[in-house]
Amino acid sequence: MLLTVIYIIAITAEAMTGALSAGRRSMDWFGVILIACVTALGGGSVRDVLLGHYPLTWVKHPEYLVLTCCAALFTIIIAKWMKHLHSIFLLLDALGLIGFTIIGCQIALQMGHGFVVSAVAGVLTGVSGGILRDILCNDVPLVFRRELYASISFVAVIFYWFCIDFGLSLEITVISTLVFGFSLRCIAIYFGLEMPKFIYKDHDEQSASSKDPS
Amino acid sequence: MLLTVIYIIAITAEAMTGALSAGRRSMDWFGVILIACVTALGGGSVRDVLLGHYPLTWVKHPEYLVLTCCAALFTIIIAKWMKHLHSIFLLLDALGLIGFTIIGCQIALQMGHGFVVSAVAGVLTGVSGGILRDILCNDVPLVFRRELYASISFVAVIFYWFCIDFGLSLEITVISTLVFGFSLRCIAIYFGLEMPKFIYKDHDEQSASSKDPS
Amino acid sequence: MLLTVIYIIAITAEAMTGALSAGRRSMDWFGVILIACVTALGGGSVRDVLLGHYPLTWVKHPEYLVLTCCAALFTIIIAKWMKHLHSIFLLLDALGLIGFTIIGCQIALQMGHGFVVSAVAGVLTGVSGGILRDILCNDVPLVFRRELYASISFVAVIFYWFCIDFGLSLEITVISTLVFGFSLRCIAIYFGLEMPKFIYKDHDEQSASSKDPS
């Protein structure tokens, strides 16, 4: 029940971030809808395809697909006022990240996988929608460059496991993971926390990426 | 029967567009063949993987894979004369788009899916080969920027559904959808029709895509 | 037994190339780990998803995933001394390419596929990890631009088939394919052998890729 509500908020928020990305690239309406769908439903689809968990969520519940399309069209209409909603938007996105992570983790556990695979499933569900969005928009995925994002998804998985290991009920586990992960993400955004970066320059650099003006 | 002929024309045409894209990036022959295969067979593969429809077409019928490779090598040979064939090429590509759409839609229907999923399957089959081609060539997918393309695929799916709903036989439905979609695409190319674009600029723009010289 | 050893060497070497690529793009540690995993395990995952061969290797043996993560972190630590190890690295990568190819080919054969599909499976396993790495790092895949790489994978598949056709035992076939492919790759690197390139310029070039500064 709770997870379904969070899932709906999450796909709506992710669809809107996708639509805005497409708008930055001046795509047509169809492109906006496709990028929104990929951003919102791509993470779960990648997880399901890799785990062989058929049918995919949007195949079983096409209404989520319709919702995503509506969210994309709605974003086109309200884009002018978007800047004033920027912070609400970041919060919804944070909620979505943790919600997706928990759902991905649970599905892997239900399929009988262990910690490593369910951690990967959780993080993949949380971040790969955004990665696909950035690939389709021809960016280096932002998830690897900005404030803590994927790592919070990973920490949330670990927290979730501890809660279950301590014998907490599923409901309490889900709610406390949500609160924990959400607070962590808010702290990361507020203080601009970042993972340490790995910067490597080699003598091939010049020739290997000579097309890149940066 | 008819669909098989259209499918063969479609994968040949798509393989040739893929090979030309690879040539624009000065790839080696192997890259040309791979891009051609991805362009021609990628759309169907994406659909089959997402719907869990195994085995994929090219696994079941490896002869299509061989055909695609031959088309790619043939394109390398005739590339010099390609400019004079430009319009024939666009027509074949239009035929391929509608053919792929109908095939994708039919497969989803045969699997027992409803309108939304079969529409997605049809459009995915039609456009995702080209999207994968553009990703591998490191472009923003052209399908979101040029004349009506993906939207025609979608309109063709709706037309197809109406025909079936009206009780028309499968053969007549397929032929009339082909004629309808093909004409629509020709009109779109001739008049340069485009979808409205969604253009969004925000204060993050500068930093988010500072690598992009455009 | 032998193949497992080669597989472990191969994923370690590939994970390190992935980590270095991520470092060239100044990604954070999480990005480094993700790119390393995609590079090392992505080829096999693409093959398994396309052939419907579930569960994927890293789902069945999560220890390979852990190994890949460790290799990525290790690369961050030893990156400073990497330049002196450049040639050892190229040799490990060559071993990995042929090892992946043989494994991919064998899996397709065990599933009952014929020559064309098992050749595709072999080449895909060998090269698509590197292609995914380059897509995530927003490069045109290097595999299509550098010295003979994918084509050696293909030649190794043909050699493998000939050995099996001649009635050689599996062990001898694997070892001789390894030696053959490895030598071929070393020769290609040493002499800088390249596939012929297909270079195509058309009147659309200017508009189609106007974003590209090259």
XYZ file of C-alpha atoms in Angstrom:
642
model
C 0.000 0.000 0.000
C 2.572 2.526 1.195
C 5.069 1.348 -1.420
C 2.517 1.769 -4.208
C 1.927 5.391 -3.170
C 5.683 6.007 -3.054
C 6.130 4.266 -6.403
C 3.528 6.536 -8.013
C 5.146 9.660 -6.550
C 8.556 8.387 -7.668
C 7.640 7.668 -11.292
C 5.832 11.011 -11.541
C 8.845 12.906 -10.191
C 11.283 10.971 -12.376
C 9.093 11.478 -15.457
C 9.215 15.218 -14.819
C 13.016 15.285 -14.496
C 13.183 13.328 -17.747
C 10.852 15.749 -19.515
C 12.924 18.727 -18.385
C 16.132 17.061 -19.628
C 14.497 16.495 -23.007
C 13.365 20.133 -23.025
C 16.943 21.287 -22.451
C 17.839 19.450 -25.659
C 14.875 21.023 -27.521
C 13.326 17.662 -28.342
C 9.870 17.363 -29.836
C 6.868 16.282 -27.753
C 7.327 12.658 -28.652
C 10.934 12.728 -27.521
C 9.839 14.349 -24.267
C 7.360 11.537 -23.624
C 9.871 8.827 -24.493
C 12.619 10.284 -22.302
C 10.105 10.682 -19.466
C 9.045 7.014 -19.768
C 12.634 5.790 -19.915
C 13.606 7.866 -16.886
C 10.617 6.782 -14.818
C 10.298 3.140 -15.842
C 13.783 2.384 -17.189
C 15.356 1.586 -13.827
C 12.773 -1.079 -13.014
C 12.940 -2.454 -16.551
C 16.722 -2.830 -16.423
C 16.425 -4.650 -13.099
C 13.660 -6.954 -14.335
C 15.455 -7.799 -17.576
C 18.720 -8.562 -15.757
C 17.004 -10.703 -13.135
C 14.671 -12.342 -15.669
C 11.645 -11.075 -13.696
C 8.842 -11.084 -16.283
C 6.447 -9.463 -17.029
C 7.898 -6.001 -16.482
C 5.972 -3.609 -14.239
C 4.659 -1.416 -17.064
C 3.628 -4.447 -19.117
C 1.597 -5.779 -16.185
C 0.257 -2.357 -15.198
C 0.062 -0.221 -18.358
C -1.661 2.477 -16.286
C 1.764 3.481 -14.926
C 2.863 4.074 -18.505
C -0.158 6.288 -19.115
C 0.550 8.167 -15.873
C 4.149 8.770 -16.983
C 2.999 10.150 -20.348
C 0.532 12.479 -18.604
C 3.262 13.678 -16.232
C 5.471 14.462 -19.238
C 2.738 16.469 -20.992
C 1.906 18.228 -17.738
C 5.586 19.195 -17.377
C 5.548 20.808 -20.829
C 2.613 22.971 -19.703
C 3.959 24.022 -16.311
C 7.626 24.330 -17.353
C 7.522 28.133 -17.083
C 6.717 27.973 -13.383
C 9.147 25.121 -12.740
C 11.935 27.240 -11.301
C 9.818 28.214 -8.313
C 9.130 24.548 -7.660
C 12.777 23.525 -7.840
C 13.144 22.553 -4.187
C 9.850 20.613 -4.003
C 11.064 18.794 -7.029
C 14.393 17.812 -5.469
C 12.537 16.447 -2.442
C 10.189 14.355 -4.583
C 13.174 13.063 -6.518
C 14.885 12.085 -3.246
C 11.736 10.277 -2.145
C 11.667 8.534 -5.518
C 15.296 7.440 -5.272
C 14.772 5.741 -1.915
C 11.376 4.335 -2.918
C 12.800 2.785 -6.078
C 15.728 1.384 -4.105
C 13.482 -0.330 -1.563
C 11.204 -1.750 -4.274
C 14.167 -3.067 -6.284
C 15.691 -4.630 -3.195
C 12.403 -6.291 -2.170
C 11.805 -7.801 -5.599
C 15.278 -9.362 -5.592
C 14.702 -10.732 -2.084
C 11.326 -12.190 -3.097
C 13.100 -13.959 -5.962
C 15.392 -15.565 -3.375
C 18.594 -13.660 -4.073
C 21.157 -12.809 -1.408
C 22.614 -9.526 -0.193
C 24.931 -8.691 -3.099
C 22.352 -9.243 -5.841
C 19.555 -7.474 -3.960
C 21.857 -4.531 -3.248
C 22.664 -4.309 -6.947
C 18.955 -4.622 -7.799
C 18.100 -1.810 -5.386
C 20.778 0.571 -6.606
C 20.071 -0.267 -10.268
C 16.361 0.465 -9.826
C 17.201 3.733 -8.109
C 19.791 5.119 -10.496
C 19.588 3.513 -13.926
C 16.528 5.467 -15.067
C 18.559 8.644 -14.708
C 21.563 7.047 -16.403
C 19.463 6.007 -19.413
C 18.020 9.549 -19.562
C 21.505 11.018 -19.709
C 22.660 8.524 -22.345
C 19.667 9.330 -24.566
C 20.377 13.049 -24.100
C 24.041 12.381 -24.905
C 25.447 13.500 -21.541
C 27.987 11.874 -19.279
C 25.579 10.543 -16.623
C 25.229 13.188 -13.913
C 24.762 10.517 -11.260
C 28.535 9.991 -11.259
C 29.403 13.655 -10.940
C 27.008 15.388 -8.569
C 26.300 15.185 -4.868
C 25.908 11.801 -3.166
C 23.142 9.974 -4.998
C 23.900 6.402 -5.944
C 25.884 5.911 -2.755
C 22.847 6.956 -0.691
C 20.857 4.322 -2.535
C 23.524 1.794 -1.529
C 23.597 2.917 2.110
C 19.797 2.643 2.177
C 20.062 -0.982 1.060
C 22.498 -1.741 3.879
C 20.195 -0.012 6.398
C 17.254 -2.025 5.042
C 19.183 -5.282 5.528
C 20.129 -4.409 9.091
C 16.495 -3.639 9.918
C 15.339 -6.990 8.527
C 18.186 -8.779 10.280
C 17.140 -7.187 13.571
C 13.742 -8.817 13.072
C 11.774 -5.618 12.423
C 8.494 -6.031 10.549
C 8.446 -5.198 6.827
C 6.323 -2.078 7.347
C 8.589 -0.549 9.962
C 11.646 -1.470 7.895
C 10.268 0.243 4.809
C 9.240 3.407 6.676
C 12.486 3.734 8.619
C 14.602 3.108 5.502
C 12.594 5.793 3.722
C 13.082 8.316 6.529
C 16.772 7.432 6.894
C 17.600 7.579 3.178
C 15.502 10.681 2.582
C 17.204 12.583 5.417
C 20.614 11.494 4.166
C 19.855 12.772 0.669
C 18.561 16.092 2.038
C 21.736 16.497 4.094
C 23.861 15.691 1.043
C 22.047 18.279 -1.095
C 22.091 20.941 1.628
C 25.794 20.647 2.375
C 26.793 19.775 -1.200
C 28.433 16.531 -0.050
C 30.255 14.622 -2.762
C 31.999 11.306 -3.071
C 35.765 11.564 -3.542
C 36.574 11.711 -7.231
C 39.077 9.540 -9.074
C 40.971 11.701 -11.555
C 43.284 9.922 -13.949
C 45.300 11.506 -16.749
C 47.442 9.456 -19.051
C 49.463 9.965 -22.185
C 46.621 8.427 -24.244
C 44.224 11.120 -23.042
C 45.069 13.529 -25.838
C 44.408 11.081 -28.650
C 41.666 9.028 -27.011
C 39.290 11.915 -26.447
C 40.587 14.543 -28.821
C 37.008 15.201 -29.952
C 36.060 16.401 -26.506
C 36.652 20.136 -26.203
C 36.859 20.056 -22.387
C 3.894 -13.669 -46.380
C 3.450 -9.965 -47.140
C 4.890 -9.048 -43.751
C 7.981 -11.194 -44.332
C 8.666 -9.367 -47.592
C 8.205 -6.008 -45.876
C 10.397 -7.150 -42.971
C 13.205 -8.082 -45.344
C 12.953 -4.732 -47.152
C 12.853 -2.951 -43.801
C 15.935 -4.596 -42.276
C 17.868 -4.064 -45.503
C 16.970 -0.370 -45.604
C 17.699 0.101 -41.909
C 21.020 -1.757 -42.203
C 22.011 0.648 -44.960
C 21.132 3.743 -42.902
C 23.180 2.269 -40.045
C 26.161 1.604 -42.306
C 26.071 5.184 -43.610
C 25.965 6.568 -40.046
C 28.996 4.458 -39.155
C 30.742 5.725 -42.282
C 30.134 9.332 -41.215
C 32.077 8.491 -38.053
C 34.887 6.828 -40.053
C 34.444 3.491 -38.326
C 36.202 0.382 -39.519
C 34.365 -2.359 -41.441
C 33.563 -4.292 -38.322
C 31.997 -1.243 -36.725
C 29.963 -0.676 -39.887
C 28.600 -4.225 -39.726
C 27.825 -3.979 -36.017
C 26.038 -0.628 -36.331
C 24.083 -1.991 -39.312
C 22.973 -5.054 -37.324
C 21.999 -2.970 -34.310
C 20.012 -0.548 -36.461
C 18.201 -3.268 -38.383
C 17.629 -5.839 -35.634
C 17.940 -3.728 -32.476
C 14.355 -2.491 -32.457
C 12.935 -5.999 -32.536
C 15.465 -7.180 -29.957
C 14.575 -4.396 -27.518
C 10.885 -5.254 -27.907
C 11.473 -8.993 -27.443
C 13.711 -8.528 -24.397
C 11.232 -6.144 -22.734
C 8.261 -8.423 -23.430
C 10.201 -11.593 -22.586
C 9.491 -12.953 -26.087
C 12.249 -15.525 -26.593
C 14.000 -16.566 -28.790
C 14.730 -13.261 -30.541
C 14.059 -13.056 -34.282
C 17.718 -13.173 -35.322
C 18.434 -16.095 -32.983
C 15.586 -18.070 -34.538
C 16.380 -16.956 -38.089
C 20.144 -16.275 -38.280
C 19.708 -15.748 -42.041
C 18.366 -12.250 -41.283
C 21.627 -11.513 -39.503
C 23.595 -12.670 -42.526
C 21.377 -10.552 -44.787
C 22.041 -7.489 -42.611
C 25.812 -8.036 -42.774
C 25.645 -8.365 -46.559
C 23.597 -5.164 -46.795
C 26.244 -3.360 -44.722
C 29.110 -4.561 -46.931
C 27.071 -3.729 -50.038
C 26.573 -0.186 -48.690
C 30.342 0.260 -48.319
C 30.735 -0.624 -51.990
C 27.934 1.520 -53.393
C 28.385 4.468 -50.994
C 29.774 6.689 -53.746
C 26.538 6.479 -55.734
C 24.341 6.770 -52.654
C 23.506 10.433 -53.075
C 21.612 9.762 -56.279
C 19.561 7.115 -54.474
C 18.690 9.364 -51.565
C 14.962 9.568 -52.256
C 14.520 5.841 -52.944
C 16.262 5.298 -49.673
C 13.908 7.548 -47.725
C 10.929 5.697 -49.195
C 12.350 2.295 -48.213
C 13.033 3.616 -44.749
C 9.420 4.837 -44.490
C 8.192 1.420 -45.592
C 10.471 -0.137 -42.981
C 9.197 2.120 -40.204
C 5.573 1.152 -40.808
C 6.441 -2.498 -41.427
C 8.373 -2.737 -38.156
C 5.532 -0.989 -36.330
C 2.917 -3.443 -37.593
C 5.103 -6.457 -36.774
C 5.848 -5.183 -33.259
C 2.185 -4.485 -32.640
C 1.115 -7.928 -33.889
C 3.623 -9.777 -31.718
C 2.386 -7.971 -28.605
C -1.224 -8.758 -29.539
C -0.371 -12.433 -30.096
C 1.149 -12.470 -26.609
C -2.215 -11.284 -25.276
C -1.319 -7.698 -24.383
C -3.756 -4.789 -24.607
C -3.697 -1.527 -26.516
C -1.146 0.404 -24.459
C 1.497 -2.331 -24.422
C 1.027 -3.223 -28.084
C 1.258 0.448 -29.043
C 4.520 0.711 -27.118
C 5.767 -2.511 -28.726
C 4.936 -1.193 -32.192
C 6.586 2.183 -31.709
C 9.617 0.615 -29.976
C 10.144 -1.810 -32.847
C 9.851 1.046 -35.321
C 12.137 3.582 -33.710
C 14.550 1.996 -31.253
C 16.894 0.577 -33.879
C 17.578 4.130 -35.002
C 17.914 5.325 -31.411
C 20.509 2.625 -30.637
C 22.369 3.573 -33.835
C 22.552 7.191 -32.730
C 23.668 6.240 -29.202
C 26.481 4.053 -30.558
C 27.525 6.888 -32.874
C 27.361 9.282 -29.908
C 24.591 11.518 -31.309
C 21.474 12.863 -29.689
C 18.938 10.531 -31.336
C 17.708 12.222 -34.525
C 14.294 10.618 -34.154
C 13.449 13.272 -31.549
C 14.566 16.186 -33.664
C 13.599 15.622 -37.281
C 10.319 15.471 -39.157
C 7.430 13.401 -37.831
C 8.737 9.873 -37.434
C 7.947 8.209 -34.133
C 4.566 9.926 -34.017
C 3.665 8.437 -37.411
C 4.518 5.034 -35.996
C 2.113 5.763 -33.138
C -0.658 6.999 -35.438
C -0.209 3.832 -37.520
C -0.778 1.718 -34.403
C -4.028 3.580 -33.674
C -5.155 3.132 -37.288
C -4.306 -0.584 -37.072
C -6.434 -0.939 -33.925
C -9.384 0.813 -35.508
C -9.231 -1.487 -38.540
C -9.192 -4.587 -36.329
C -11.984 -3.155 -34.191
C -14.079 -2.591 -37.319
C -13.780 -6.319 -38.009
C -11.523 -6.049 -41.050
C -9.475 -9.136 -41.897
C -5.795 -9.190 -40.880
C -4.596 -8.928 -44.476
C -6.662 -5.865 -45.315
C -5.701 -4.284 -41.990
C -2.004 -4.763 -42.647
C -2.162 -3.435 -46.200
C -4.293 -0.420 -45.349
C -2.113 0.464 -42.338
C 0.927 0.241 -44.582
C -0.594 2.509 -47.219
C -1.900 4.942 -44.615
C 1.347 5.191 -42.609
C 3.545 5.286 -45.693
C 1.520 8.153 -47.210
C 1.619 10.034 -43.926
C 5.396 9.735 -43.713
C 5.799 10.858 -47.350
C 3.596 13.894 -46.655
C 5.644 14.677 -43.521
C 8.937 14.507 -45.430
C 7.615 16.488 -48.403
C 6.221 19.369 -46.331
C 8.884 19.122 -43.600
C 6.207 18.648 -40.920
C 7.529 18.580 -37.373
C 6.133 17.947 -33.932
C 6.035 21.009 -31.700
C 9.260 21.223 -29.721
C 9.590 21.654 -25.972
C 12.395 24.086 -25.261
C 13.415 24.534 -21.661
C 16.241 26.684 -20.349
C 17.094 26.845 -16.686
C 19.800 28.345 -14.529
C 21.482 24.915 -14.258
C 21.896 24.772 -18.028
C 25.264 26.490 -18.039
C 26.875 24.119 -15.573
C 24.965 20.969 -16.507
C 26.077 20.917 -20.121
C 29.137 23.103 -20.068
C 31.002 20.442 -22.054
C 28.656 20.922 -24.970
C 29.966 23.596 -27.313
C 26.543 24.243 -28.893
C 38.817 -25.174 -14.670
C 41.108 -23.410 -17.156
C 38.224 -21.273 -18.402
C 37.338 -20.168 -14.880
C 40.909 -18.996 -14.315
C 40.862 -17.123 -17.621
C 37.440 -15.673 -16.810
C 38.701 -14.311 -13.491
C 41.780 -12.779 -15.139
C 39.561 -11.343 -17.861
C 37.001 -9.658 -15.606
C 39.801 -8.259 -13.424
C 41.600 -6.792 -16.428
C 38.380 -5.417 -17.920
C 37.310 -3.924 -14.580
C 40.636 -2.073 -14.446
C 40.260 -0.662 -17.964
C 36.767 0.471 -16.980
C 38.011 2.134 -13.818
C 40.704 4.009 -15.744
C 38.121 5.225 -18.286
C 35.941 6.514 -15.452
C 38.992 8.205 -13.939
C 39.677 10.009 -17.213
C 36.170 11.492 -16.869
C 36.809 12.456 -13.216
C 33.911 10.360 -11.958
C 33.365 9.739 -8.267
C 34.226 6.400 -6.643
C 30.754 5.049 -7.165
C 30.885 5.840 -10.858
C 34.273 4.122 -11.053
C 32.831 0.954 -9.522
C 29.758 1.001 -11.734
C 31.756 1.535 -14.937
C 34.144 -1.238 -13.865
C 31.254 -3.655 -13.293
C 29.602 -2.772 -16.593
C 32.880 -3.209 -18.478
C 33.734 -6.537 -16.845
C 30.289 -8.139 -16.636
C 28.309 -6.184 -19.257
C 29.404 -8.300 -22.215
C 28.218 -11.531 -20.629
C 25.012 -9.861 -19.443
C 24.156 -8.575 -22.929
C 24.749 -12.068 -24.335
C 22.650 -13.763 -21.659
C 19.758 -11.291 -21.983
C 19.691 -11.597 -25.781
C 19.834 -15.410 -25.674
C 17.437 -15.622 -22.718
C 20.093 -17.495 -20.716
C 19.016 -16.911 -17.096
C 20.248 -16.460 -14.416
C 23.085 -14.156 -15.470
C 26.609 -15.080 -14.388
C 26.905 -12.388 -11.710
C 23.457 -13.237 -10.318
C 24.474 -16.881 -9.963
C 27.983 -16.089 -8.719
C 27.837 -12.725 -6.899
C 31.457 -13.277 -5.873
C 32.496 -12.161 -9.384
C 30.683 -8.885 -8.727
C 32.572 -8.423 -5.484
C 35.851 -9.228 -7.244
C 35.091 -6.586 -9.887
C 34.396 -3.953 -7.221
C 37.660 -4.797 -5.457
C 39.558 -4.555 -8.751
C 38.035 -1.097 -9.322
C 39.041 0.151 -5.863
C 42.503 -1.374 -6.276
C 42.873 0.499 -9.571
C 42.134 3.811 -7.837
C 44.974 3.077 -5.411
C 47.589 1.952 -7.926
C 46.621 4.403 -10.695
C 49.812 6.429 -10.208
C 52.000 3.460 -11.087
C 49.715 2.334 -13.914
C 51.791 3.802 -16.727
C 54.658 1.435 -15.977
C 52.254 -1.500 -16.161
C 50.748 -0.446 -19.462
C 52.075 -3.373 -21.494
C 51.191 -6.063 -18.922
C 47.759 -4.537 -18.950
C 47.357 -4.797 -22.706
C 48.371 -8.463 -22.552
C 45.818 -9.234 -19.821
C 43.174 -7.422 -21.834
C 44.047 -9.521 -24.897
C 43.780 -12.691 -22.810
C 40.420 -11.435 -21.550
C 39.108 -10.717 -25.032
C 39.831 -14.250 -26.243
C 38.678 -15.820 -22.975
C 35.344 -13.976 -23.105
C 34.932 -14.932 -26.755
C 35.446 -18.639 -26.075
C 33.087 -18.592 -23.085
C 30.370 -16.751 -25.047
C 30.714 -19.152 -27.939
C 30.539 -22.224 -25.675
C 27.411 -21.030 -23.890
C 25.611 -20.500 -27.200
C 26.698 -23.961 -28.378
C 25.495 -25.562 -25.132
C 22.113 -23.899 -25.731
C 21.994 -25.645 -29.090
C 22.568 -22.684 -31.395
C 24.400 -22.917 -34.711
C 27.475 -21.190 -36.082
C 26.041 -17.727 -36.794
C 24.415 -17.268 -33.390
C 27.380 -18.682 -31.456
C 29.757 -16.446 -33.408
C 27.612 -13.432 -32.495
C 27.472 -14.593 -28.867
C 31.266 -14.958 -28.761
C 31.988 -11.567 -30.300
C 29.290 -9.850 -28.191
C 30.739 -11.279 -24.988
C 34.194 -10.163 -26.029
C 33.479 -6.620 -27.107
C 30.210 -5.302 -25.679
C 31.558 -4.650 -22.193
C 33.964 -2.155 -23.739
C 31.209 -0.672 -25.902
C 28.956 -0.104 -22.864
C 31.902 1.496 -21.032
C 32.422 3.941 -23.874
C 28.692 4.742 -24.109
C 28.504 5.479 -20.373
C 31.611 7.671 -20.687
C 30.009 9.373 -23.697
C 32.659 8.336 -26.233
C 32.295 6.887 -29.694
C 33.197 3.263 -28.891
C 36.934 2.852 -29.390
C 36.486 -0.744 -30.455
C 35.450 0.520 -33.893
C 38.401 2.853 -34.281
C 41.545 1.215 -32.924
C 43.686 -1.735 -33.941
C 42.096 -5.078 -34.789
C 40.007 -6.089 -31.800
C 36.500 -7.244 -32.557
C 37.670 -8.880 -35.766
C 40.209 -10.954 -33.799
C 37.362 -12.104 -31.600
C 35.517 -13.183 -34.751
C 38.544 -14.956 -36.222
C 38.983 -16.776 -32.886
C 35.394 -18.065 -33.151
C 36.081 -19.407 -36.646
C 39.294 -21.068 -35.419
C 37.379 -22.602 -32.503
C 34.776 -24.059 -34.875
C 37.432 -25.548 -37.118
C 39.104 -27.216 -34.131
C 35.822 -28.749 -32.974
C 34.986 -29.795 -36.525
C 38.359 -31.558 -36.773
C 37.319 -33.621 -33.746
C 39.774 -32.101 -31.282
C 38.885 -32.422 -27.598
C 37.351 -29.416 -25.847
C 40.491 -28.805 -23.760
C 42.856 -28.736 -26.697
C 40.407 -26.578 -28.649
C 40.189 -24.008 -25.862
C 43.951 -23.861 -25.328
C 44.817 -23.631 -29.005
C 42.139 -20.956 -29.624
C 43.562 -18.982 -26.711
C 47.111 -19.214 -28.009
C 46.038 -18.435 -31.582
C 43.833 -15.438 -30.696
C 46.282 -14.077 -28.146
C 49.175 -14.164 -30.637
C 47.014 -12.527 -33.283
C 46.096 -9.689 -30.938
C 49.742 -9.199 -29.915
C 50.763 -9.033 -33.572
C 47.979 -6.508 -34.240
C 49.070 -4.266 -31.365
C 52.780 -4.546 -32.206
C 52.372 -3.648 -35.879
C 49.398 -1.314 -35.330
C 47.250 -3.337 -37.739
C 43.831 -1.830 -38.453
C 40.717 -2.840 -40.334
C 40.039 -0.760 -43.446
C 37.847 2.190 -42.536
C 34.639 3.224 -44.274
C 34.579 7.000 -44.584
C 31.387 8.569 -45.859
C 30.704 12.277 -46.225
C 27.364 13.569 -47.412
C 25.625 16.900 -47.756
C 23.706 16.186 -44.514
C 26.963 15.908 -42.571
C 27.123 19.576 -41.686
C 23.646 19.753 -40.200
C 23.451 16.220 -38.821
C 26.467 16.514 -36.581
C 26.904 20.246 -36.242
C 27.274 19.768 -32.467
C 30.480 17.833 -32.989
C 33.445 20.170 -32.984
C 35.699 17.731 -34.857
